[in-house]
mmCIF file of C-alpha atoms in Angstrom:
data_model
loop_
_atom_site.group_PDB
_atom_site.id
_atom_site.type_symbol
_atom_site.label_atom_id
_atom_site.label_comp_id
_atom_site.label_asym_id
_atom_site.label_seq_id
_atom_site.Cartn_x
_atom_site.Cartn_y
_atom_site.Cartn_z
ATOM 1 C CA MET A 8 -4.856 -1.955 26.877
ATOM 2 C CA GLY A 9 -6.672 -3.373 23.856
ATOM 3 C CA SER A 10 -5.212 -0.718 21.548
ATOM 4 C CA ALA A 11 -1.583 -1.392 22.490
ATOM 5 C CA SER A 12 0.563 -2.106 19.451
ATOM 6 C CA PRO A 13 4.147 -3.302 19.067
ATOM 7 C CA VAL A 14 7.000 -0.944 18.255
ATOM 8 C CA ILE A 15 9.427 -3.089 16.284
ATOM 9 C CA PRO A 16 12.210 -2.091 13.864
ATOM 10 C CA SER A 17 11.725 -2.577 10.118
ATOM 11 C CA THR A 18 7.922 -2.434 10.208
ATOM 12 C CA THR A 19 5.983 -0.308 7.717
ATOM 13 C CA TRP A 20 3.078 1.892 8.810
ATOM 14 C CA GLU A 21 0.378 4.165 7.502
ATOM 15 C CA LEU A 22 0.271 7.115 9.921
ATOM 16 C CA SER A 23 -2.297 9.915 10.136
ATOM 17 C CA ARG A 24 -3.462 12.686 12.450
ATOM 18 C CA ARG A 25 -6.460 15.011 12.397
ATOM 19 C CA CYS A 26 -6.703 18.648 13.489
ATOM 20 C CA THR A 27 -8.829 19.663 16.457
ATOM 21 C CA GLY A 28 -12.487 20.127 15.578
ATOM 22 C CA ARG A 29 -11.616 19.008 12.036
ATOM 23 C CA LYS A 30 -10.521 22.601 11.395
ATOM 24 C CA PHE A 31 -8.613 23.399 8.203
ATOM 25 C CA LEU A 32 -5.474 24.440 10.078
ATOM 26 C CA LEU A 33 -3.171 22.676 7.584
ATOM 27 C CA LYS A 34 -4.738 24.532 4.644
ATOM 28 C CA SER A 35 -2.088 24.986 2.019
ATOM 29 C CA ASP A 36 -0.201 28.203 1.564
ATOM 30 C CA ARG A 37 3.517 28.642 1.044
ATOM 31 C CA LYS A 38 4.353 29.209 4.712
ATOM 32 C CA VAL A 39 2.298 26.273 5.969
ATOM 33 C CA THR A 40 3.492 23.843 3.308
ATOM 34 C CA ASP A 41 7.153 24.725 3.819
ATOM 35 C CA ALA A 42 6.805 24.470 7.589
ATOM 36 C CA LEU A 43 5.121 21.052 7.371
ATOM 37 C CA LEU A 44 7.726 19.672 4.984
ATOM 38 C CA TYR A 45 10.542 20.984 7.176
ATOM 39 C CA CYS A 46 9.006 19.349 10.257
ATOM 40 C CA PHE A 47 8.596 15.983 8.537
ATOM 41 C CA ALA A 48 12.093 16.169 7.077
ATOM 42 C CA PHE A 49 13.791 17.150 10.335
ATOM 43 C CA CYS A 50 11.977 14.561 12.455
ATOM 44 C CA ALA A 51 12.327 11.735 9.924
ATOM 45 C CA ASP A 52 16.072 12.327 9.793
ATOM 46 C CA LYS A 53 16.346 12.624 13.580
ATOM 47 C CA TRP A 54 14.548 9.329 14.223
ATOM 48 C CA SER A 55 15.711 7.335 11.153
ATOM 49 C CA ILE A 56 12.230 7.119 9.674
ATOM 50 C CA GLU A 57 12.111 6.125 5.993
ATOM 51 C CA LEU A 58 9.453 8.153 4.187
ATOM 52 C CA HIS A 59 7.534 6.602 1.306
ATOM 53 C CA GLN A 60 4.436 8.712 0.731
ATOM 54 C CA LEU A 61 3.053 11.956 2.172
ATOM 55 C CA THR A 62 -0.310 13.634 1.559
ATOM 56 C CA VAL A 63 -1.322 16.803 3.398
ATOM 57 C CA MET A 64 -5.032 17.622 3.419
ATOM 58 C CA HIS A 65 -6.629 20.751 4.909
ATOM 59 C CA ASN A 66 -7.262 19.134 8.290
ATOM 60 C CA HIS A 67 -5.216 15.931 8.414
ATOM 61 C CA TYR A 68 -2.296 14.139 6.829
ATOM 62 C CA HIS A 69 -1.417 10.638 5.597
ATOM 63 C CA ASP A 70 2.160 9.421 5.853
ATOM 64 C CA THR A 71 3.450 5.967 4.864
ATOM 65 C CA VAL A 72 6.772 5.141 6.495
ATOM 66 C CA THR A 73 9.135 2.361 7.531
ATOM 67 C CA ASP A 74 10.190 2.471 11.169
ATOM 68 C CA ALA A 75 13.804 1.441 10.646
ATOM 69 C CA LEU A 76 14.934 1.495 14.292
ATOM 70 C CA GLY A 77 11.693 1.172 16.266
ATOM 71 C CA THR A 78 11.384 4.919 16.892
ATOM 72 C CA ARG A 79 7.880 5.446 15.496
ATOM 73 C CA VAL A 80 6.437 6.768 18.772
ATOM 74 C CA ASP A 81 9.258 9.292 19.202
ATOM 75 C CA PHE A 82 8.899 10.394 15.585
ATOM 76 C CA THR A 83 5.165 11.024 15.770
ATOM 77 C CA ALA A 84 5.435 12.812 19.118
ATOM 78 C CA ASP A 85 8.185 15.083 17.791
ATOM 79 C CA VAL A 86 6.678 15.847 14.405
ATOM 80 C CA HIS A 87 3.256 16.628 15.895
ATOM 81 C CA ALA A 88 4.748 18.934 18.512
ATOM 82 C CA LEU A 89 6.888 20.722 15.944
ATOM 83 C CA ILE A 90 4.035 21.120 13.455
ATOM 84 C CA ALA A 91 1.770 22.433 16.229
ATOM 85 C CA ARG A 92 4.413 24.987 17.191
ATOM 86 C CA CYS A 93 4.646 26.218 13.594
ATOM 87 C CA ILE A 94 0.884 26.266 12.943
ATOM 88 C CA LYS A 95 0.158 28.173 16.155
ATOM 89 C CA ASP A 96 2.685 30.800 15.106
ATOM 90 C CA ILE A 97 1.525 31.033 11.487
ATOM 91 C CA ARG A 98 -2.189 31.094 12.406
ATOM 92 C CA GLY A 99 -1.647 33.614 15.194
ATOM 93 C CA VAL A 100 -2.902 37.189 15.141
ATOM 94 C CA ASP A 101 -1.119 40.464 15.974
ATOM 95 C CA GLY A 102 2.083 38.703 16.942
ATOM 96 C CA LEU A 103 0.313 36.376 19.371
ATOM 97 C CA PRO A 104 0.190 32.593 18.782
ATOM 98 C CA MET A 105 -3.061 30.870 17.939
ATOM 99 C CA GLU A 106 -4.967 29.824 21.040
ATOM 100 C CA GLY A 107 -5.976 26.237 21.685
ATOM 101 C CA PRO A 108 -4.627 22.925 20.394
ATOM 102 C CA VAL A 109 -3.764 22.062 16.802
ATOM 103 C CA TRP A 110 -4.396 18.311 16.977
ATOM 104 C CA ASN A 111 -7.551 16.509 18.063
ATOM 105 C CA ALA A 112 -6.727 15.365 21.576
ATOM 106 C CA SER A 113 -9.600 12.851 21.659
ATOM 107 C CA GLU A 114 -8.087 10.752 18.857
ATOM 108 C CA GLN A 115 -4.845 8.818 18.844
ATOM 109 C CA THR A 116 -2.401 9.059 16.003
ATOM 110 C CA GLY A 117 -3.736 6.754 13.303
ATOM 111 C CA ARG A 118 -1.353 3.820 12.927
ATOM 112 C CA VAL A 119 -2.040 1.014 10.484
ATOM 113 C CA LEU A 120 0.535 -1.772 10.278
ATOM 114 C CA LEU A 121 1.087 -2.823 6.668
ATOM 115 C CA VAL A 122 1.828 -6.539 6.519
ATOM 116 C CA SER A 123 2.002 -7.189 2.778
ATOM 117 C CA GLU A 124 3.134 -5.658 -0.497
ATOM 118 C CA GLU A 125 -0.470 -5.305 -1.632
ATOM 119 C CA ALA A 126 -1.311 -3.515 1.610
ATOM 120 C CA PHE A 127 1.489 -1.040 0.948
ATOM 121 C CA ILE A 128 0.231 -0.417 -2.585
ATOM 122 C CA GLU A 129 -3.317 0.110 -1.345
ATOM 123 C CA SER A 130 -2.182 2.450 1.435
ATOM 124 C CA ALA A 131 -0.105 4.646 -0.878
ATOM 125 C CA ALA A 132 -2.848 4.757 -3.520
ATOM 126 C CA TYR A 133 -5.473 5.669 -0.916
ATOM 127 C CA ALA A 134 -3.400 8.601 0.340
ATOM 128 C CA ILE A 135 -2.636 9.851 -3.160
ATOM 129 C CA ALA A 136 -6.300 9.769 -4.209
ATOM 130 C CA ASN A 137 -7.543 11.343 -0.971
ATOM 131 C CA PRO A 138 -8.167 14.871 -2.348
ATOM 132 C CA VAL A 139 -10.408 13.375 -5.043
ATOM 133 C CA ALA A 140 -12.088 10.906 -2.685
ATOM 134 C CA ALA A 141 -12.928 13.857 -0.428
ATOM 135 C CA GLY A 142 -14.792 15.449 -3.352
ATOM 136 C CA LEU A 143 -12.449 18.441 -3.491
ATOM 137 C CA VAL A 144 -10.704 18.167 -6.873
ATOM 138 C CA HIS A 145 -11.327 16.296 -10.120
ATOM 139 C CA ASN A 146 -7.745 15.060 -10.297
ATOM 140 C CA VAL A 147 -5.085 14.921 -7.601
ATOM 141 C CA SER A 148 -2.807 17.070 -9.791
ATOM 142 C CA GLN A 149 -5.202 19.966 -9.048
ATOM 143 C CA TRP A 150 -4.814 19.711 -5.276
ATOM 144 C CA THR A 151 -3.312 22.853 -3.752
ATOM 145 C CA GLY A 152 -1.636 20.986 -0.889
ATOM 146 C CA PHE A 153 1.297 18.593 -0.943
ATOM 147 C CA VAL A 154 0.974 15.077 -2.379
ATOM 148 C CA SER A 155 4.089 13.072 -3.153
ATOM 149 C CA ARG A 156 4.155 10.992 -6.334
ATOM 150 C CA PRO A 157 4.772 7.230 -6.500
ATOM 151 C CA ARG A 158 7.831 7.792 -8.681
ATOM 152 C CA ASP A 159 9.371 9.927 -5.942
ATOM 153 C CA MET A 160 10.116 6.623 -4.203
ATOM 154 C CA LEU A 161 11.694 5.101 -7.303
ATOM 155 C CA THR A 162 13.887 8.123 -8.049
ATOM 156 C CA LYS A 163 14.630 8.700 -4.352
ATOM 157 C CA ARG A 164 13.487 12.294 -4.686
ATOM 158 C CA THR A 165 14.797 14.797 -2.161
ATOM 159 C CA ILE A 166 13.299 18.177 -1.233
ATOM 160 C CA THR A 167 15.411 20.614 0.763
ATOM 161 C CA ILE A 168 13.438 23.167 2.787
ATOM 162 C CA ARG A 169 14.699 26.214 4.646
ATOM 163 C CA ARG A 170 13.937 26.481 8.348
ATOM 164 C CA PRO A 171 10.612 28.329 8.824
ATOM 165 C CA GLU A 172 10.688 31.665 10.599
ATOM 166 C CA CYS A 173 8.617 30.256 13.457
ATOM 167 C CA LEU A 174 11.490 28.023 14.594
ATOM 168 C CA PRO A 175 14.612 29.299 16.404
ATOM 169 C CA ASP A 176 18.172 29.120 15.091
ATOM 170 C CA ALA A 177 18.796 26.045 17.240
ATOM 171 C CA TYR A 178 17.170 24.051 14.435
ATOM 172 C CA PRO A 179 19.194 23.365 11.258
ATOM 173 C CA GLU A 180 19.059 26.029 8.584
ATOM 174 C CA THR A 181 17.701 23.450 6.142
ATOM 175 C CA ALA A 182 16.157 19.989 6.325
ATOM 176 C CA THR A 183 15.875 17.480 3.486
ATOM 177 C CA LEU A 184 12.817 15.346 2.860
ATOM 178 C CA ARG A 185 13.831 12.020 1.308
ATOM 179 C CA PHE A 186 11.493 9.561 -0.383
ATOM 180 C CA CYS A 187 12.339 5.904 -0.906
ATOM 181 C CA LEU A 188 10.798 2.472 -1.315
ATOM 182 C CA PRO A 189 10.501 0.127 1.657
ATOM 183 C CA PRO A 190 13.693 -1.977 1.798
ATOM 184 C CA ALA A 191 11.681 -5.172 1.296
ATOM 185 C CA LEU A 192 10.339 -3.864 -2.029
ATOM 186 C CA GLU A 193 13.407 -2.248 -3.564
ATOM 187 C CA ASP A 194 14.144 -5.187 -5.879
ATOM 188 C CA ARG A 195 10.638 -4.816 -7.357
ATOM 189 C CA GLY A 196 10.544 -1.048 -7.223
ATOM 190 C CA ARG A 197 9.332 -0.240 -10.737
ATOM 191 C CA ALA A 198 6.542 -2.837 -10.641
ATOM 192 C CA VAL A 199 5.406 -1.617 -7.196
ATOM 193 C CA VAL A 200 5.366 2.030 -8.283
ATOM 194 C CA GLU A 201 3.423 1.234 -11.446
ATOM 195 C CA ALA A 202 0.919 -0.759 -9.379
ATOM 196 C CA ILE A 203 0.443 2.229 -7.038
ATOM 197 C CA GLU A 204 -0.078 4.549 -10.005
ATOM 198 C CA ARG A 205 -2.716 2.243 -11.519
ATOM 199 C CA ARG A 206 -4.533 1.803 -8.204
ATOM 200 C CA ALA A 207 -4.479 5.549 -7.470
ATOM 201 C CA GLN A 208 -6.000 6.238 -10.900
ATOM 202 C CA GLU A 209 -8.687 3.608 -10.239
ATOM 203 C CA LYS A 210 -9.526 5.191 -6.900
ATOM 204 C CA GLN A 211 -9.797 8.633 -8.486
ATOM 205 C CA ARG A 212 -12.139 7.351 -11.199
ATOM 206 C CA GLU A 213 -14.311 5.646 -8.582
ATOM 207 C CA ALA A 214 -14.381 8.785 -6.446
ATOM 208 C CA ARG A 215 -15.339 11.014 -9.381
ATOM 209 C CA LYS A 216 -18.269 8.742 -10.199
ATOM 210 C CA GLU A 217 -19.485 8.859 -6.593
ATOM 211 C CA VAL A 218 -19.247 12.654 -6.387
ATOM 212 C CA LEU A 219 -21.123 13.160 -9.665
ATOM 213 C CA ALA A 220 -23.715 10.494 -8.790
ATOM 214 C CA ARG A 221 -24.745 12.407 -5.678
ATOM 215 C CA GLY A 222 -24.909 15.691 -7.587
ATOM 216 C CA GLY A 223 -21.732 17.120 -6.122
ATOM 217 C CA ARG A 224 -19.132 19.272 -7.781
ATOM 218 C CA PHE A 225 -15.409 19.807 -7.355
ATOM 219 C CA LYS A 226 -13.811 22.969 -6.027
ATOM 220 C CA THR A 227 -11.952 25.484 -8.118
ATOM 221 C CA ARG A 228 -8.409 26.464 -7.217
ATOM 222 C CA GLU A 229 -9.674 29.864 -6.095
ATOM 223 C CA GLU A 230 -12.208 28.233 -3.768
ATOM 224 C CA LEU A 231 -9.580 25.950 -2.249
ATOM 225 C CA LEU A 232 -7.205 28.839 -1.599
ATOM 226 C CA ALA A 233 -10.023 30.938 -0.102
ATOM 227 C CA VAL A 234 -10.856 28.359 2.584
ATOM 228 C CA ASN A 235 -10.759 29.798 6.110
ATOM 229 C CA ALA A 236 -8.242 27.860 8.200
ATOM 230 C CA PHE A 237 -10.549 28.023 11.237
ATOM 231 C CA ASP A 238 -13.576 26.587 9.429
ATOM 232 C CA ALA A 239 -14.420 22.876 9.417
ATOM 233 C CA PRO A 240 -16.383 20.529 7.121
ATOM 234 C CA LYS A 241 -20.148 21.005 7.230
ATOM 235 C CA THR A 242 -20.721 17.244 7.124
ATOM 236 C CA ARG A 243 -20.965 15.363 10.403
ATOM 237 C CA LYS A 244 -18.171 12.996 11.354
ATOM 238 C CA GLY A 245 -19.302 9.392 10.995
ATOM 239 C CA ARG A 246 -18.032 6.303 12.747
ATOM 240 C CA ARG A 247 -15.815 5.415 9.818
ATOM 241 C CA ASP A 248 -13.994 8.744 10.210
ATOM 242 C CA VAL A 249 -12.604 7.746 13.596
ATOM 243 C CA ILE A 250 -8.934 6.835 13.362
ATOM 244 C CA VAL A 251 -8.144 3.576 15.159
ATOM 245 C CA PRO A 252 -5.150 1.230 15.240
ATOM 246 C CA ALA A 253 -5.405 -1.530 12.641
ATOM 247 C CA LEU A 254 -3.697 -3.932 10.292
ATOM 248 C CA ARG A 255 -3.874 -3.897 6.527
ATOM 249 C CA ALA A 256 -3.474 -6.827 4.143
ATOM 250 C CA ALA A 257 -5.102 -7.811 0.860
ATOM 251 C CA LYS A 258 -5.476 -11.572 1.154
ATOM 252 C CA ALA A 259 -7.747 -12.920 3.861
ATOM 253 C CA SER A 260 -5.198 -15.577 4.819
ATOM 254 C CA VAL A 261 -2.502 -12.988 5.456
ATOM 255 C CA MET A 262 -4.892 -10.800 7.445
ATOM 256 C CA ARG A 263 -5.967 -13.756 9.570
ATOM 257 C CA ALA A 264 -2.349 -14.620 10.329
ATOM 258 C CA ALA A 265 -1.530 -11.002 11.171
ATOM 259 C CA LYS A 266 -4.595 -10.640 13.404
ATOM 260 C CA LYS A 267 -3.720 -13.879 15.169
ATOM 261 C CA GLN A 268 -0.209 -12.640 15.847
ATOM 262 C CA LEU A 269 -1.436 -9.248 17.056
ATOM 263 C CA LEU A 270 -3.992 -10.853 19.385
ATOM 264 C CA ALA A 271 -1.288 -13.185 20.751
ATOM 265 C CA TRP A 272 0.972 -10.183 21.282
ATOM 266 C CA ARG A 273 -1.724 -8.270 23.128
ATOM 267 C CA GLN A 274 -2.507 -11.291 25.288
ATOM 268 C CA ALA A 275 1.163 -11.623 26.227
ATOM 269 C CA TYR A 276 1.254 -7.879 26.907
ATOM 270 C CA ARG A 277 -1.784 -8.163 29.190
ATOM 271 C CA VAL A 278 -0.289 -11.094 31.112
ATOM 272 C CA ALA A 279 2.949 -9.151 31.592
ATOM 273 C CA PHE A 280 1.025 -6.055 32.670
ATOM 274 C CA GLU A 281 -1.011 -7.971 35.240
ATOM 275 C CA GLY A 282 2.129 -9.603 36.605
ATOM 276 C CA PHE A 283 3.895 -6.243 36.782
ATOM 277 C CA ARG A 284 0.916 -4.647 38.516
ATOM 278 C CA ASN A 285 1.000 -7.443 41.087
ATOM 279 C CA GLY A 286 4.645 -6.775 41.875
ATOM 280 C CA ASN A 287 6.505 -9.152 39.545
ATOM 281 C CA ARG A 288 9.343 -7.002 38.242
ATOM 282 C CA ASP A 289 11.131 -9.936 36.562
ATOM 283 C CA ILE A 290 8.344 -10.918 34.182
ATOM 284 C CA GLU A 291 9.270 -10.820 30.495
ATOM 285 C CA TRP A 292 7.226 -8.542 28.264
ATOM 286 C CA PRO A 293 6.666 -9.343 24.547
ATOM 287 C CA CYS A 294 9.044 -8.000 21.926
ATOM 288 C CA GLY A 295 7.833 -4.574 20.813
ATOM 289 C CA THR A 296 6.784 -3.346 24.279
ATOM 290 C CA TRP A 297 7.572 0.357 24.252
ATOM 291 C CA PHE A 298 6.013 2.391 27.073
ATOM 292 C CA TYR A 299 6.961 0.147 30.013
ATOM 293 C CA ALA A 300 10.363 -0.550 28.517
ATOM 294 C CA ARG A 301 11.035 3.185 28.206
ATOM 295 C CA TYR A 302 9.590 4.381 31.494
ATOM 296 C CA ALA A 303 9.758 1.362 33.813
ATOM 297 C CA GLY A 304 12.783 -0.479 32.456
ATOM 298 C CA VAL A 305 10.965 -3.822 32.154
ATOM 299 C CA ARG A 306 12.618 -6.857 30.590
ATOM 300 C CA VAL A 307 11.548 -7.365 26.981
ATOM 301 C CA ALA A 308 11.807 -10.535 24.904
ATOM 302 C CA PRO A 309 14.381 -10.509 22.076
ATOM 303 C CA ALA A 310 13.213 -9.622 18.590
ATOM 304 C CA ASP A 311 11.252 -12.274 16.722
ATOM 305 C CA ASN A 312 9.468 -10.257 14.098
ATOM 306 C CA GLY A 313 7.629 -12.964 12.189
ATOM 307 C CA LEU A 314 4.950 -11.190 10.170
ATOM 308 C CA TRP A 315 5.816 -7.809 11.654
ATOM 309 C CA ALA A 316 8.898 -7.022 9.572
ATOM 310 C CA GLY A 317 9.018 -6.855 5.798
ATOM 311 C CA PHE A 318 6.072 -8.073 3.728
ATOM 312 C CA ARG A 319 4.385 -11.351 2.983
ATOM 313 C CA GLY A 320 2.358 -12.091 -0.124
ATOM 314 C CA GLY A 321 -1.200 -10.788 0.010
#
């Protein structure tokens, strides 16, 4: 109950998901990369998700999006199922699909609500710098997987991908991945993109210093391509590696306001849940209730987005 979060149109999110056992199942090769991009493109178009930034690591991804119509849950469910279908086929042996799950069932999809322009900049920069922060490459340009560029949003870059062989003809022959800025930031697009570029460079410099300070070294391209998809990192997973729902803002005042609103939302959700459990089918649930609205047809309050939609300063 405490992790419930609102599903409201026009909100911007940082999404992520990790592979089971932290295995390198998303390790880049042409088939895997094309399949992943097709899945994201097809599902984003199907559910009217606006894509801003995408980074694919060996065992997880980061995706910054705007949920235009309040379909975030449907999008993530669909894209994860479709990616799993493709990965199980590609990683299979002797014509048989890979056994076991692709995604870590013990973790939810990471979902961080971005409530300010600065939060969006930080989120995009974090995802872009991730291959360097992970100690894998000296510069993100050397990463063998897919990382979209900040200017892809400004130029509204499109990438058209052919349907992977692992999917039947019922799916479109091609799907187009489209990058754009969040609607609330379009009038400041160039400044936002330049801010992301600067912050991503800062994060890479900081990460390089940390790697070298602990005596580490970066991987060569040959080493990255030679990674076994069924291996996993040798380091233990710490508490900070666990993906949990959250909010992101830069200024403390904006974060306090966002936290206050989220706590009020969850309290209203709990009150509605308790009333529903006790037989009150007429109780009004807070705007953004998704599960009980979809599967129990409960009455939901009209939209009053407040801090949820668009961005506030900080």
